[in-house]
């Protein structure tokens, strides 16, 4: 085909000088084809592409049949494209995979070829309400608006079918041509054509099957992110309903059908490929999308699919931005419906660390593979960096014991467990609940699961396999070695845990070991029928380990320790007049032969008393300063010690020391510390911690103080702390700062809003900080809705208007902050037009001034924001009535002018959309 056309061109243009041919030409088939093609499609500014190219192809076969001329031309262009692809693939096989077969100067010719096919083939055959409007694309191959004539039905279907199948073969054949067209002109158009042929009214079942399969194949050649982009562009205000329905279904289908569907959705909606700045508003929108289950799927199948994809994202700990976003989405879903997260994300972690029993009949089965266990650990690690208190408590419930076993096994293998330990410490820090630490202590030497055990796989990574059935004998020596190793590992963990938790766990274990109840009875139980001697021994060893390694830390908060000492010594009081001094109040165990156990009981009592007195001695020795509460407790201890000092020299010595301490400290004792002061101190310390979850937890503690209206903080102080953290580069810390600032606005609006407005307006402040403050204000307005007060609206309106206006003598203002101010102003108009009533003339003066005067390319974002503000205004509850008298005509004129003349495609498109919106509202108003 192309050879015949080439001969025709040589007859028409015999002089090579007219063709501006290069001095050196190649005889390669690809280069010769491009040479012929460049002559064929070279057009003048006023040439009709179809007529002119037809004359060059068939100079002796003139015809008045326009469809025939178009068909001949499109056939010729498609043949050239097929030849170019064939020769390109052949050339590439010689050059190698790393080389591009298309010369740079030939790429422009290829672009012109595909543009001609798209405009005069695809667009000419599509209805006006299908596809991306041509003026919105402004294809680079043409400098001026492109004109073409539409092909009538049914001829359009015949030609479009030929074009779509030919172009589809280009994408299936691969090579450089496929890659170039996939990213440039071509892919969107063949996909659009195929969808139209599938969905058009009157399509047969055979056609639907054919083009459904073709669309599936086309989608496979494209990245999911690009498909989101293409399909979103194909939905226009005027799109045909049948076409729109299919696109909407495909957008929903991409999330579940593509392996990276959720990730691509996050990247597309969040704009992460252009900018890694996170918008909380966009994340909430993504969450709403993911919660919208398609009608064609069951809830279980859909959320299992989406949960699996979120799980896969959480695995990639080396992508902190993406994992932070995924964690935020999971947290949002958890707050709406916790069962979704529990059943479809957490369960995957639990089943990996504590797998269900295999139903296989083989002797030994792998229950959790190396990669699956490693992935589960990465997900847990991600949650410990970014997770919330409620989620972490839920996640730890079934996980804490198998995770501890995993940690011990990794330590036993002599691999680096820094990450494993840090993840556990972070989880304990987030929950701040001694319960989890005590569960570890009570399962300190558990070696493995009921029917599974850890092992090392071929990749030198840990996996879980089914345990060999049978009784395994453990020597006493190994048992004690395991206990010592476990205690050492526990102390390593406690080294990074906060002092309060270490002290609390020490007390829990000591109470359990002494069997002292927390109830008001305060009785000492020496033993019970269900007692486990080994557990008692284990508790004692843990107590010794904590006392040795963390003695100084235990003394930093002595009040709880003193309470325990008081509880125990009260059990030794002589109130009941028992024949045995010091045993009153002790609950004796029921034994058949009490006489034979008297000696043992007395030994246990003496041992318990010795431990308690040693604890009291340590408190008195290590505590440098005692507050009023601690001194009161010492006074309460004096008569208790006095009661047992007759038979115990240690008690007498401690009594003397207490008297000495109280005498020295008399009159200079510190006042009781407010518990909120301790929380504040902990919060400030956490904010300076190098670990992300610790800093985030510090912000959480500040929010707790704000919610409780604590008097230990001032609003200005908390605002300053949050603004300092607002500069934190970690996404999760930033998201927590936004939460805190929003809470401050809600709880102390009259104080905080003016302060935020000053920072937002101040040109001396950091631009990024001002933009983030703007995001907080935008969320505040959105949540306030029509309850936005006149005072708040006044502060926001005066601030934003002063930032948007531009005067000759004013310093240049970054358009990004002006656009942010426009967004805030627009949201005020949208949610509470009544509160903004007096400012609407000023608002529209700014809008009209921007549309008329700020017309350069670098001012595009301002024109876009101005059009969005008009749309916000007419989208309010007042509708068109929100436009003040005298401004309606000016707004319409400005929008129409921008629609026709603006240099930016998106601005023109937005103006057209708003004009359509106004037309619809007007029709509703007059009842048409």
mmCIF file with all atom_site columns, N, CA and C in Angstrom, residues 25-54:
data_model
loop_
_atom_site.group_PDB
_atom_site.id
_atom_site.type_symbol
_atom_site.label_atom_id
_atom_site.label_alt_id
_atom_site.label_comp_id
_atom_site.label_asym_id
_atom_site.label_entity_id
_atom_site.label_seq_id
_atom_site.pdbx_PDB_ins_code
_atom_site.Cartn_x
_atom_site.Cartn_y
_atom_site.Cartn_z
_atom_site.occupancy
_atom_site.B_iso_or_equiv
_atom_site.pdbx_formal_charge
_atom_site.auth_seq_id
_atom_site.auth_comp_id
_atom_site.auth_asym_id
_atom_site.auth_atom_id
_atom_site.pdbx_PDB_model_num
ATOM 1  N N  . UNK A 1 25 ? 20.462 10.507 3.005  1.00 0.00 ? 25 UNK A N  1
ATOM 2  C CA . UNK A 1 25 ? 19.228 9.755  3.263  1.00 0.00 ? 25 UNK A CA 1
ATOM 3  C C  . UNK A 1 25 ? 19.575 8.283  3.427  1.00 0.00 ? 25 UNK A C  1
ATOM 4  N N  . UNK A 1 26 ? 18.776 7.619  4.265  1.00 0.00 ? 26 UNK A N  1
ATOM 5  C CA . UNK A 1 26 ? 18.987 6.205  4.552  1.00 0.00 ? 26 UNK A CA 1
ATOM 6  C C  . UNK A 1 26 ? 18.089 5.355  3.661  1.00 0.00 ? 26 UNK A C  1
ATOM 7  N N  . UNK A 1 27 ? 18.568 4.186  3.340  1.00 0.00 ? 27 UNK A N  1
ATOM 8  C CA . UNK A 1 27 ? 17.779 3.252  2.541  1.00 0.00 ? 27 UNK A CA 1
ATOM 9  C C  . UNK A 1 27 ? 17.029 2.248  3.414  1.00 0.00 ? 27 UNK A C  1
ATOM 10 N N  . UNK A 1 28 ? 17.091 2.454  4.758  1.00 0.00 ? 28 UNK A N  1
ATOM 11 C CA . UNK A 1 28 ? 16.354 1.571  5.650  1.00 0.00 ? 28 UNK A CA 1
ATOM 12 C C  . UNK A 1 28 ? 14.861 1.699  5.364  1.00 0.00 ? 28 UNK A C  1
ATOM 13 N N  . UNK A 1 29 ? 14.109 0.593  5.402  1.00 0.00 ? 29 UNK A N  1
ATOM 14 C CA . UNK A 1 29 ? 12.666 0.656  5.140  1.00 0.00 ? 29 UNK A CA 1
ATOM 15 C C  . UNK A 1 29 ? 11.941 1.641  6.045  1.00 0.00 ? 29 UNK A C  1
ATOM 16 N N  . UNK A 1 30 ? 12.345 1.705  7.319  1.00 0.00 ? 30 UNK A N  1
ATOM 17 C CA . UNK A 1 30 ? 11.674 2.613  8.263  1.00 0.00 ? 30 UNK A CA 1
ATOM 18 C C  . UNK A 1 30 ? 11.898 4.064  7.867  1.00 0.00 ? 30 UNK A C  1
ATOM 19 N N  . UNK A 1 31 ? 13.132 4.411  7.496  1.00 0.00 ? 31 UNK A N  1
ATOM 20 C CA . UNK A 1 31 ? 13.438 5.791  7.139  1.00 0.00 ? 31 UNK A CA 1
ATOM 21 C C  . UNK A 1 31 ? 12.757 6.183  5.830  1.00 0.00 ? 31 UNK A C  1
ATOM 22 N N  . UNK A 1 32 ? 12.731 5.248  4.885  1.00 0.00 ? 32 UNK A N  1
ATOM 23 C CA . UNK A 1 32 ? 12.062 5.530  3.609  1.00 0.00 ? 32 UNK A CA 1
ATOM 24 C C  . UNK A 1 32 ? 10.568 5.739  3.814  1.00 0.00 ? 32 UNK A C  1
ATOM 25 N N  . UNK A 1 33 ? 9.971  4.946  4.688  1.00 0.00 ? 33 UNK A N  1
ATOM 26 C CA . UNK A 1 33 ? 8.543  5.083  4.958  1.00 0.00 ? 33 UNK A CA 1
ATOM 27 C C  . UNK A 1 33 ? 8.242  6.431  5.604  1.00 0.00 ? 33 UNK A C  1
ATOM 28 N N  . UNK A 1 34 ? 9.074  6.823  6.552  1.00 0.00 ? 34 UNK A N  1
ATOM 29 C CA . UNK A 1 34 ? 8.867  8.125  7.188  1.00 0.00 ? 34 UNK A CA 1
ATOM 30 C C  . UNK A 1 34 ? 9.050  9.258  6.173  1.00 0.00 ? 34 UNK A C  1
ATOM 31 N N  . UNK A 1 35 ? 9.992  9.076  5.261  1.00 0.00 ? 35 UNK A N  1
ATOM 32 C CA . UNK A 1 35 ? 10.194 10.097 4.234  1.00 0.00 ? 35 UNK A CA 1
ATOM 33 C C  . UNK A 1 35 ? 8.956  10.276 3.370  1.00 0.00 ? 35 UNK A C  1
ATOM 34 N N  . UNK A 1 36 ? 8.389  9.171  2.879  1.00 0.00 ? 36 UNK A N  1
ATOM 35 C CA . UNK A 1 36 ? 7.159  9.242  2.085  1.00 0.00 ? 36 UNK A CA 1
ATOM 36 C C  . UNK A 1 36 ? 6.015  9.859  2.890  1.00 0.00 ? 36 UNK A C  1
ATOM 37 N N  . UNK A 1 37 ? 5.890  9.441  4.165  1.00 0.00 ? 37 UNK A N  1
ATOM 38 C CA . UNK A 1 37 ? 4.779  9.899  4.998  1.00 0.00 ? 37 UNK A CA 1
ATOM 39 C C  . UNK A 1 37 ? 4.852  11.397 5.261  1.00 0.00 ? 37 UNK A C  1
ATOM 40 N N  . UNK A 1 38 ? 6.059  11.902 5.491  1.00 0.00 ? 38 UNK A N  1
ATOM 41 C CA . UNK A 1 38 ? 6.195  13.332 5.784  1.00 0.00 ? 38 UNK A CA 1
ATOM 42 C C  . UNK A 1 38 ? 5.731  14.183 4.612  1.00 0.00 ? 38 UNK A C  1
ATOM 43 N N  . UNK A 1 39 ? 5.941  13.672 3.387  1.00 0.00 ? 39 UNK A N  1
ATOM 44 C CA . UNK A 1 39 ? 5.461  14.390 2.206  1.00 0.00 ? 39 UNK A CA 1
ATOM 45 C C  . UNK A 1 39 ? 3.939  14.304 2.117  1.00 0.00 ? 39 UNK A C  1
ATOM 46 N N  . UNK A 1 40 ? 3.425  13.116 2.373  1.00 0.00 ? 40 UNK A N  1
ATOM 47 C CA . UNK A 1 40 ? 1.981  12.894 2.227  1.00 0.00 ? 40 UNK A CA 1
ATOM 48 C C  . UNK A 1 40 ? 1.162  13.765 3.160  1.00 0.00 ? 40 UNK A C  1
ATOM 49 N N  . UNK A 1 41 ? 1.584  13.939 4.393  1.00 0.00 ? 41 UNK A N  1
ATOM 50 C CA . UNK A 1 41 ? 0.736  14.610 5.382  1.00 0.00 ? 41 UNK A CA 1
ATOM 51 C C  . UNK A 1 41 ? 1.150  16.057 5.630  1.00 0.00 ? 41 UNK A C  1
ATOM 52 N N  . UNK A 1 42 ? 2.058  16.573 4.789  1.00 0.00 ? 42 UNK A N  1
ATOM 53 C CA . UNK A 1 42 ? 2.435  17.960 4.950  1.00 0.00 ? 42 UNK A CA 1
ATOM 54 C C  . UNK A 1 42 ? 1.312  18.839 4.406  1.00 0.00 ? 42 UNK A C  1
ATOM 55 N N  . UNK A 1 43 ? 0.705  19.626 5.289  1.00 0.00 ? 43 UNK A N  1
ATOM 56 C CA . UNK A 1 43 ? -0.488 20.395 4.926  1.00 0.00 ? 43 UNK A CA 1
ATOM 57 C C  . UNK A 1 43 ? -0.277 21.876 5.180  1.00 0.00 ? 43 UNK A C  1
ATOM 58 N N  . UNK A 1 44 ? -0.966 22.678 4.399  1.00 0.00 ? 44 UNK A N  1
ATOM 59 C CA . UNK A 1 44 ? -0.972 24.116 4.617  1.00 0.00 ? 44 UNK A CA 1
ATOM 60 C C  . UNK A 1 44 ? -1.969 24.489 5.696  1.00 0.00 ? 44 UNK A C  1
ATOM 61 N N  . UNK A 1 45 ? -1.919 25.730 6.186  1.00 0.00 ? 45 UNK A N  1
ATOM 62 C CA . UNK A 1 45 ? -2.796 26.135 7.295  1.00 0.00 ? 45 UNK A CA 1
ATOM 63 C C  . UNK A 1 45 ? -4.278 26.077 6.954  1.00 0.00 ? 45 UNK A C  1
ATOM 64 N N  . UNK A 1 46 ? -4.619 26.232 5.696  1.00 0.00 ? 46 UNK A N  1
ATOM 65 C CA . UNK A 1 46 ? -6.034 26.252 5.319  1.00 0.00 ? 46 UNK A CA 1
ATOM 66 C C  . UNK A 1 46 ? -6.473 24.990 4.572  1.00 0.00 ? 46 UNK A C  1
ATOM 67 N N  . UNK A 1 47 ? -5.594 24.007 4.495  1.00 0.00 ? 47 UNK A N  1
ATOM 68 C CA . UNK A 1 47 ? -5.919 22.781 3.749  1.00 0.00 ? 47 UNK A CA 1
ATOM 69 C C  . UNK A 1 47 ? -6.914 21.926 4.520  1.00 0.00 ? 47 UNK A C  1
ATOM 70 N N  . UNK A 1 48 ? -7.835 21.308 3.804  1.00 0.00 ? 48 UNK A N  1
ATOM 71 C CA . UNK A 1 48 ? -8.693 20.270 4.365  1.00 0.00 ? 48 UNK A CA 1
ATOM 72 C C  . UNK A 1 48 ? -7.911 18.960 4.306  1.00 0.00 ? 48 UNK A C  1
ATOM 73 N N  . UNK A 1 49 ? -7.634 18.367 5.443  1.00 0.00 ? 49 UNK A N  1
ATOM 74 C CA . UNK A 1 49 ? -6.733 17.214 5.520  1.00 0.00 ? 49 UNK A CA 1
ATOM 75 C C  . UNK A 1 49 ? -7.204 16.069 4.638  1.00 0.00 ? 49 UNK A C  1
ATOM 76 N N  . UNK A 1 50 ? -8.470 15.712 4.732  1.00 0.00 ? 50 UNK A N  1
ATOM 77 C CA . UNK A 1 50 ? -8.983 14.571 3.972  1.00 0.00 ? 50 UNK A CA 1
ATOM 78 C C  . UNK A 1 50 ? -8.902 14.833 2.473  1.00 0.00 ? 50 UNK A C  1
ATOM 79 N N  . UNK A 1 51 ? -9.363 15.992 2.014  1.00 0.00 ? 51 UNK A N  1
ATOM 80 C CA . UNK A 1 51 ? -9.372 16.304 0.580  1.00 0.00 ? 51 UNK A CA 1
ATOM 81 C C  . UNK A 1 51 ? -7.957 16.373 0.019  1.00 0.00 ? 51 UNK A C  1
ATOM 82 N N  . UNK A 1 52 ? -7.079 17.026 0.751  1.00 0.00 ? 52 UNK A N  1
ATOM 83 C CA . UNK A 1 52 ? -5.718 17.233 0.247  1.00 0.00 ? 52 UNK A CA 1
ATOM 84 C C  . UNK A 1 52 ? -4.945 15.917 0.171  1.00 0.00 ? 52 UNK A C  1
ATOM 85 N N  . UNK A 1 53 ? -5.052 15.103 1.209  1.00 0.00 ? 53 UNK A N  1
ATOM 86 C CA . UNK A 1 53 ? -4.325 13.823 1.207  1.00 0.00 ? 53 UNK A CA 1
ATOM 87 C C  . UNK A 1 53 ? -4.926 12.875 0.166  1.00 0.00 ? 53 UNK A C  1
ATOM 88 N N  . UNK A 1 54 ? -6.248 12.915 -0.012 1.00 0.00 ? 54 UNK A N  1
ATOM 89 C CA . UNK A 1 54 ? -6.875 12.052 -1.020 1.00 0.00 ? 54 UNK A CA 1
ATOM 90 C C  . UNK A 1 54 ? -6.362 12.387 -2.412 1.00 0.00 ? 54 UNK A C  1
#
